[in-house]
mmCIF file of C-alpha atoms and ligand atoms in Angstrom:
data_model
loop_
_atom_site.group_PDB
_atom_site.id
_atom_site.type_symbol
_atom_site.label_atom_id
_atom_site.label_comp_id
_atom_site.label_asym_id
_atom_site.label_seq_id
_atom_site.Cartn_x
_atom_site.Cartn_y
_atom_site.Cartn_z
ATOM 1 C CA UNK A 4 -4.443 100.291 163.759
ATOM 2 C CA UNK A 5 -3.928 103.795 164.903
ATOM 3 C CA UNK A 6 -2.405 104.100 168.252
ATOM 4 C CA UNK A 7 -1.174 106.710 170.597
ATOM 5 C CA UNK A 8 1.605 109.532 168.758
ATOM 6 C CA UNK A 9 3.956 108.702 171.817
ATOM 7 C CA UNK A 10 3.749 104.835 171.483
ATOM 8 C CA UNK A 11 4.786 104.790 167.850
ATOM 9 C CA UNK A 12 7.027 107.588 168.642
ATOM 10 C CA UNK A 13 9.146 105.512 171.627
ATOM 11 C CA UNK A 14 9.769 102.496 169.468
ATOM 12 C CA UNK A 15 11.878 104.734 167.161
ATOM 13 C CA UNK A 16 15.280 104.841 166.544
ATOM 14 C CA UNK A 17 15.497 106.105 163.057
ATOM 15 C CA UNK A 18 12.921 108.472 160.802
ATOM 16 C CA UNK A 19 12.415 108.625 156.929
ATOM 17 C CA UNK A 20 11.072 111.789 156.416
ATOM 18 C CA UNK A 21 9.357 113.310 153.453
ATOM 19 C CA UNK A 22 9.758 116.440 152.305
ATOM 20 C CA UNK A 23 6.997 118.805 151.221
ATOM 21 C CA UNK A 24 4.766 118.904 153.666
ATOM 22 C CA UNK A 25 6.873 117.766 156.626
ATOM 23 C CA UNK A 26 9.740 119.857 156.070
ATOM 24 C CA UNK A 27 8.474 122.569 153.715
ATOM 25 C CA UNK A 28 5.447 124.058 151.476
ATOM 26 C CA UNK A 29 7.351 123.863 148.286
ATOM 27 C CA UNK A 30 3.972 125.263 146.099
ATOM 28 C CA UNK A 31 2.440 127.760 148.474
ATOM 29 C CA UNK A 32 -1.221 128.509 147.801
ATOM 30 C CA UNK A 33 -1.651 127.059 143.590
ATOM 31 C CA UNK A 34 2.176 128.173 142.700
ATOM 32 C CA UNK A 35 2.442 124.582 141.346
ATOM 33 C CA UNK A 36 0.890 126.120 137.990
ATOM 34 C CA UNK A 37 3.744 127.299 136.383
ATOM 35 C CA UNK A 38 6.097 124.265 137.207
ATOM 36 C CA UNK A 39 3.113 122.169 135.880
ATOM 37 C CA UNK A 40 3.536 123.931 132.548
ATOM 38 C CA UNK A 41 7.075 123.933 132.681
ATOM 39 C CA UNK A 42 6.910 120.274 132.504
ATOM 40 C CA UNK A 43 4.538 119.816 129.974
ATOM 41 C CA UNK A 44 6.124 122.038 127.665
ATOM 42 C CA UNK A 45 8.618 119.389 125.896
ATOM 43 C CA UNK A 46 5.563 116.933 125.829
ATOM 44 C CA UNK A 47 3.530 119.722 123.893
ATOM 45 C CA UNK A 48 6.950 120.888 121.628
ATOM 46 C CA UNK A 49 6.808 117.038 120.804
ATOM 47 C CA UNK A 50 3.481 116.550 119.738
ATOM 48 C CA UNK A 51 2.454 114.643 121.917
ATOM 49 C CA UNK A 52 -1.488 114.159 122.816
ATOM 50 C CA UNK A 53 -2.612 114.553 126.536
ATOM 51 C CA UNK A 54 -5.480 113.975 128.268
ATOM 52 C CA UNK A 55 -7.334 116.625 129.698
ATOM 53 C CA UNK A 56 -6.398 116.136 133.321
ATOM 54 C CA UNK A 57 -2.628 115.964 132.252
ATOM 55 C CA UNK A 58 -2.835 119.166 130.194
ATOM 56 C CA UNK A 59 -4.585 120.916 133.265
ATOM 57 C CA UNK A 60 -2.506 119.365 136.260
ATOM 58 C CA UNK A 61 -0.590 121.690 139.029
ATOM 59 C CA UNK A 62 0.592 118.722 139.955
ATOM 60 C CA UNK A 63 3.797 118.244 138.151
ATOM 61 C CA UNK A 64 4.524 114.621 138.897
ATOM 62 C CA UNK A 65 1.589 113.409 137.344
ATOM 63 C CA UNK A 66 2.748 114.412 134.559
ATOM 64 C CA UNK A 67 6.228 113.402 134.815
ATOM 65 C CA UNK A 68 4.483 109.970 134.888
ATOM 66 C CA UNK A 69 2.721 110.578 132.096
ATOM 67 C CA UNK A 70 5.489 111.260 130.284
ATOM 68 C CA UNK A 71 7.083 107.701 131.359
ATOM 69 C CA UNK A 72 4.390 106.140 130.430
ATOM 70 C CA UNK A 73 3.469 108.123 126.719
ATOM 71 C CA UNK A 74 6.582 109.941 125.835
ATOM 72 C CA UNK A 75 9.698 108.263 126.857
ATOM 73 C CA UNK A 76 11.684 110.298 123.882
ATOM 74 C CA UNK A 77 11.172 113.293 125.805
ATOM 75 C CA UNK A 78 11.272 112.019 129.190
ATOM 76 C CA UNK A 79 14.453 113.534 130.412
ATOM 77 C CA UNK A 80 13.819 117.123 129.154
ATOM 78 C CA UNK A 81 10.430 116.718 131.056
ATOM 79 C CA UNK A 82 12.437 115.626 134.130
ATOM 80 C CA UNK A 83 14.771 118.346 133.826
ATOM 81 C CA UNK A 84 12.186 121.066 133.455
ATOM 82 C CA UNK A 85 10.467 119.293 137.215
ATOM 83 C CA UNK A 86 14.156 119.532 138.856
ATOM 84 C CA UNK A 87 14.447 123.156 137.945
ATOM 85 C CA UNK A 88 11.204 124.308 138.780
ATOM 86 C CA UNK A 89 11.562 122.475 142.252
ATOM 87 C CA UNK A 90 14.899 124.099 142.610
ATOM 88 C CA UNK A 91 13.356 127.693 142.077
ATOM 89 C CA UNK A 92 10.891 126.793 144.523
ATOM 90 C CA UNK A 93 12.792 125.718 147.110
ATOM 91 C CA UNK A 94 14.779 129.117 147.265
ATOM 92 C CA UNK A 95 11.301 130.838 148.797
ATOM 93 C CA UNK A 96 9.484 127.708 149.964
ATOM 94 C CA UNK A 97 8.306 128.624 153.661
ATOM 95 C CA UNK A 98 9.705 126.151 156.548
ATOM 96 C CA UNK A 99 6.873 124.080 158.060
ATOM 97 C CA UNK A 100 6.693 125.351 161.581
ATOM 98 C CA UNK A 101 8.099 123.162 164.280
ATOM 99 C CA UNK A 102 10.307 121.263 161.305
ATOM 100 C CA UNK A 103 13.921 122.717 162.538
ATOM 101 C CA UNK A 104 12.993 121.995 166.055
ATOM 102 C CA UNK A 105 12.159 118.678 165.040
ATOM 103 C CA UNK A 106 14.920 117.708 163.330
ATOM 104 C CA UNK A 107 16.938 119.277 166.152
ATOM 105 C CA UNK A 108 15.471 117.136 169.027
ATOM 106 C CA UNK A 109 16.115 113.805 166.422
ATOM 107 C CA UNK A 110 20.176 115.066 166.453
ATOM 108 C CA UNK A 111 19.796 115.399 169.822
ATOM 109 C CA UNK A 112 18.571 111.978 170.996
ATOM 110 C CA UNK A 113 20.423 110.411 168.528
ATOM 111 C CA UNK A 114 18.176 109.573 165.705
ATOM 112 C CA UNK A 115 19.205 110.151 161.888
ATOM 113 C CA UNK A 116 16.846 111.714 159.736
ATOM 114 C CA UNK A 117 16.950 110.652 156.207
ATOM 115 C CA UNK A 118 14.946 113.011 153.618
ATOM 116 C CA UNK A 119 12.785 110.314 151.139
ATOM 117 C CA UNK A 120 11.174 112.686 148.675
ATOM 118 C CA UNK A 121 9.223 112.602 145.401
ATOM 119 C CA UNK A 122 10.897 116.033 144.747
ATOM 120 C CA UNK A 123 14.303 116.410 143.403
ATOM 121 C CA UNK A 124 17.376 115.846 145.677
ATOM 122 C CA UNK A 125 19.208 119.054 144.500
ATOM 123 C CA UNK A 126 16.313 120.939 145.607
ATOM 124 C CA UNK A 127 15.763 119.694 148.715
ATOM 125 C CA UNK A 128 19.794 119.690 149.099
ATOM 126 C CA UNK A 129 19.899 123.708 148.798
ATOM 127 C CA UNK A 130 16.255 124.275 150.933
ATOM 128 C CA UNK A 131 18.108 122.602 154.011
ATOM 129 C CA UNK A 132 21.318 124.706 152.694
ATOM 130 C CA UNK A 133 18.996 128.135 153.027
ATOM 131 C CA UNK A 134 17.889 127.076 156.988
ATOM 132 C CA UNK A 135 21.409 125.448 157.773
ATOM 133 C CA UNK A 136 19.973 122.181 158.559
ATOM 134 C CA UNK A 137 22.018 120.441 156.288
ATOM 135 C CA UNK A 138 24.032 118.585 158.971
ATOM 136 C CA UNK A 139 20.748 117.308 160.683
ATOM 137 C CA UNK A 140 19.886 115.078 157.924
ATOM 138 C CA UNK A 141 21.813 112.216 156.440
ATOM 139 C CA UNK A 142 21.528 111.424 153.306
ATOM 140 C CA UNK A 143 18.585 113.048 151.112
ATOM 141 C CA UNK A 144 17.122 110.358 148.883
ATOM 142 C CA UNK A 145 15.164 112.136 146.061
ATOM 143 C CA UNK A 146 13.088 111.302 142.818
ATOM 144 C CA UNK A 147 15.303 108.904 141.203
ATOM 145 C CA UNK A 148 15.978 110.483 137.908
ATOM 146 C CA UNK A 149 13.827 109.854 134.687
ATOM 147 C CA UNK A 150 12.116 107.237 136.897
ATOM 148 C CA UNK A 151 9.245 108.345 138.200
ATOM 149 C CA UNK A 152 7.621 104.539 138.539
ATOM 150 C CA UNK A 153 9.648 104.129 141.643
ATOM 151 C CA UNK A 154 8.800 107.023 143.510
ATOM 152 C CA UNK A 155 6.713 106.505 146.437
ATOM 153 C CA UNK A 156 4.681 104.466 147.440
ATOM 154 C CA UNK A 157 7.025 102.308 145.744
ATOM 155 C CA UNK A 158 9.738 100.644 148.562
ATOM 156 C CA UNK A 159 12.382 101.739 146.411
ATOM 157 C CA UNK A 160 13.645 104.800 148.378
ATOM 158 C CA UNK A 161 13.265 102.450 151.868
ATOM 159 C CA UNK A 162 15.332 99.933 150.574
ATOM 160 C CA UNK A 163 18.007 102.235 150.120
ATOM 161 C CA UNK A 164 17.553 104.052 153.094
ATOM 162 C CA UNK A 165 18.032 100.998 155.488
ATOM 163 C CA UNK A 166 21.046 99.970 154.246
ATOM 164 C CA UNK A 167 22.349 103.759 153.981
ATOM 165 C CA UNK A 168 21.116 103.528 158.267
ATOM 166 C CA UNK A 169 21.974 100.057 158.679
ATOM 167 C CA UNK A 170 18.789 99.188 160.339
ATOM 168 C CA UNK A 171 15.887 96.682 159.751
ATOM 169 C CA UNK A 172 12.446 98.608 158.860
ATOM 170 C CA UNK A 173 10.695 97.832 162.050
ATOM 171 C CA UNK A 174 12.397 100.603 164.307
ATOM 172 C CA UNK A 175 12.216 103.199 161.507
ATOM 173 C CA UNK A 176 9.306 104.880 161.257
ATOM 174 C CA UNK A 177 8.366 107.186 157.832
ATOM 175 C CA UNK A 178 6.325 110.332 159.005
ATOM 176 C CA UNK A 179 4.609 112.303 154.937
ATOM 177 C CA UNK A 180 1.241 114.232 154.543
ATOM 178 C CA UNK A 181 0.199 111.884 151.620
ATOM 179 C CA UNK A 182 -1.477 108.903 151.437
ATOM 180 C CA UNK A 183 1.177 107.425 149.123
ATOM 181 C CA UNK A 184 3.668 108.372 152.260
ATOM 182 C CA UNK A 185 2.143 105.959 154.608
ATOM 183 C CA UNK A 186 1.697 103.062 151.758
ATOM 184 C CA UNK A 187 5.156 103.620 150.782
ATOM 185 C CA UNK A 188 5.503 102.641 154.857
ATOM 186 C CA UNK A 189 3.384 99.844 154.685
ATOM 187 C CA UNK A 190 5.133 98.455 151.265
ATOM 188 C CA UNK A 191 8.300 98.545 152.795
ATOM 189 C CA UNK A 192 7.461 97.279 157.000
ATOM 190 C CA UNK A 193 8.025 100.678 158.192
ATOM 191 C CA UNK A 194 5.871 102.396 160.858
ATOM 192 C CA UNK A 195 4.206 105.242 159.946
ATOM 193 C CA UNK A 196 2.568 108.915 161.218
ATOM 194 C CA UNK A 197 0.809 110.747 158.815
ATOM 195 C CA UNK A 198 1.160 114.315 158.989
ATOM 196 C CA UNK A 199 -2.368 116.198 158.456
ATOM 197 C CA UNK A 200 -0.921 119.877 157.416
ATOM 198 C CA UNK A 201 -5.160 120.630 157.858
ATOM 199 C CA UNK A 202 -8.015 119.071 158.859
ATOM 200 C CA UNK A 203 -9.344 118.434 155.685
ATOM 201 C CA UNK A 204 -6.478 116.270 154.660
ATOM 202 C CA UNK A 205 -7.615 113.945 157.761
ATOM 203 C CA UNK A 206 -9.767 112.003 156.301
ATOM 204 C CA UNK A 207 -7.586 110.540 153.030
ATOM 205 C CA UNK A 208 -5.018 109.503 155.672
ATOM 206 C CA UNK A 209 -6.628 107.793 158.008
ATOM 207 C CA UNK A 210 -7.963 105.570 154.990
ATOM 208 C CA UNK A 211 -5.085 104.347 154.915
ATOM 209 C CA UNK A 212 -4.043 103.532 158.559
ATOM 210 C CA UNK A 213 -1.170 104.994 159.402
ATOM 211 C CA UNK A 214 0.124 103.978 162.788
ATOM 212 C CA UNK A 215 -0.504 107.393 164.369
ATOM 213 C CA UNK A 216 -1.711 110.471 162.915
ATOM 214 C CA UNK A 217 -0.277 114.038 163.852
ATOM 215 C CA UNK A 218 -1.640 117.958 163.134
ATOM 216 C CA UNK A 219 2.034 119.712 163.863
ATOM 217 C CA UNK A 220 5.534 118.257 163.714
ATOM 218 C CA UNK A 221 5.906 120.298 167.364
ATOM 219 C CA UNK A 222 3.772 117.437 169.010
ATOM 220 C CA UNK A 223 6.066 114.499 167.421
ATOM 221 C CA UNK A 224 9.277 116.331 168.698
ATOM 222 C CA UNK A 225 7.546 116.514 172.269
ATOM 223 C CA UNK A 226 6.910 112.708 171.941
ATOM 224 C CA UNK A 227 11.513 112.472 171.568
HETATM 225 MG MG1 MG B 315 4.630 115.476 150.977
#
């Protein structure tokens, strides 16, 4: 399935783009830990059990899921405690090299960028603020609030996005550095390039066959 970055690049006339990763590190080297038990703190306050791997998680979505799934009645303190601790690390979240450029070159050969994130709109919103590239992408699509069961890879987000781009799914092309980034592509008839932010993240994405795999955004933009 995987062809050449500058094929599925050409056929292009409009990216979905995630966000951490892509754009930004948002948890530089393990600082997920504290947002992890920021979000787990109404869950505890409410009594609620959790499984070891949910009581140990950096991963802060995982546990927002959790928390759909096994303790609805605190669900929207949980999601409030994910969009502030996204929102405090987007203020010092370092800019993935070669990510300005990028969405430069897309403005200039007249392709919009739309932002599909599982992180918080309003966080993502002021990052772009903080490296004025807030006119280079139109609209951000976030988490949708207190519903974590249509993040990606759920289609959800791509749904929205075509008809906010006016544009069947076959020239847009989604371009994450997670596996559920290029499913979300598949699940919704997108094309896809899976960005590999290291090596060792190779292998997970090519599982599942992205259209074209990339190590640096620099080498899509010299594919525009
Ligand atoms: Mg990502």
């Amino acid at each position: 399935m995987s062809e050449s970055l500058a094929a599925v690049v050409g056929g292009v006339e409009a990216f979905l783009l995630d966000f951490d990763g892509p754009v930004c590190d948002l948890f530089p080297s393990g600082s997920g830990s504290r947002i992890g038990d920021g979000v787990r703190t109404p869950i505890l306050a409410a009594g609620i059990a959790m499984p070891e791997p949910i009581a140990s998680t950096v991963e802060h979505l995982r546990v927002l899921r959790y928390a759909a799934e096994h303790a609805a009645e605190v669900l929207d303190e949980v999601e409030q405690a994910a969009v502030q601790g996204e929102i405090e690390a987007a203020r010092t979240a370092p800019i993935t090299p070669g990510a300005a450029d990028f969405l430069a070159a897309c403005a200039r050969t007249g392709r919009p960028v739309v932002i599909i994130s599982n992180n918080a709109a309003a966080a993502i919103e002021l990052f772009l603020d903080c490296h004025d590239l807030t006119g280079l992408v139109t609209p951000v699509l976030g988490r949708p609030y207190a519903r974590p069961e249509l993040m990606k890879p759920d289609p959800f987000n791509a749904t929205q996005a075509l008809r906010l781009l006016d544009r069947g799914p076959a020239s847009c092309c989604m371009i994450g550095d997670e596996p559920t980034d290029v499913q979300f592509a598949h699940n919704a008839g997108l094309s896809s390039i899976a960005y590999a932010k290291s090596p060792r993240h190779e292998a997970a994405l090519r599982e599942v066959a992205p259209h074209a795999l990339t190590q640096s955004m620099s080498a899509v933009t010299a594919c525009l």
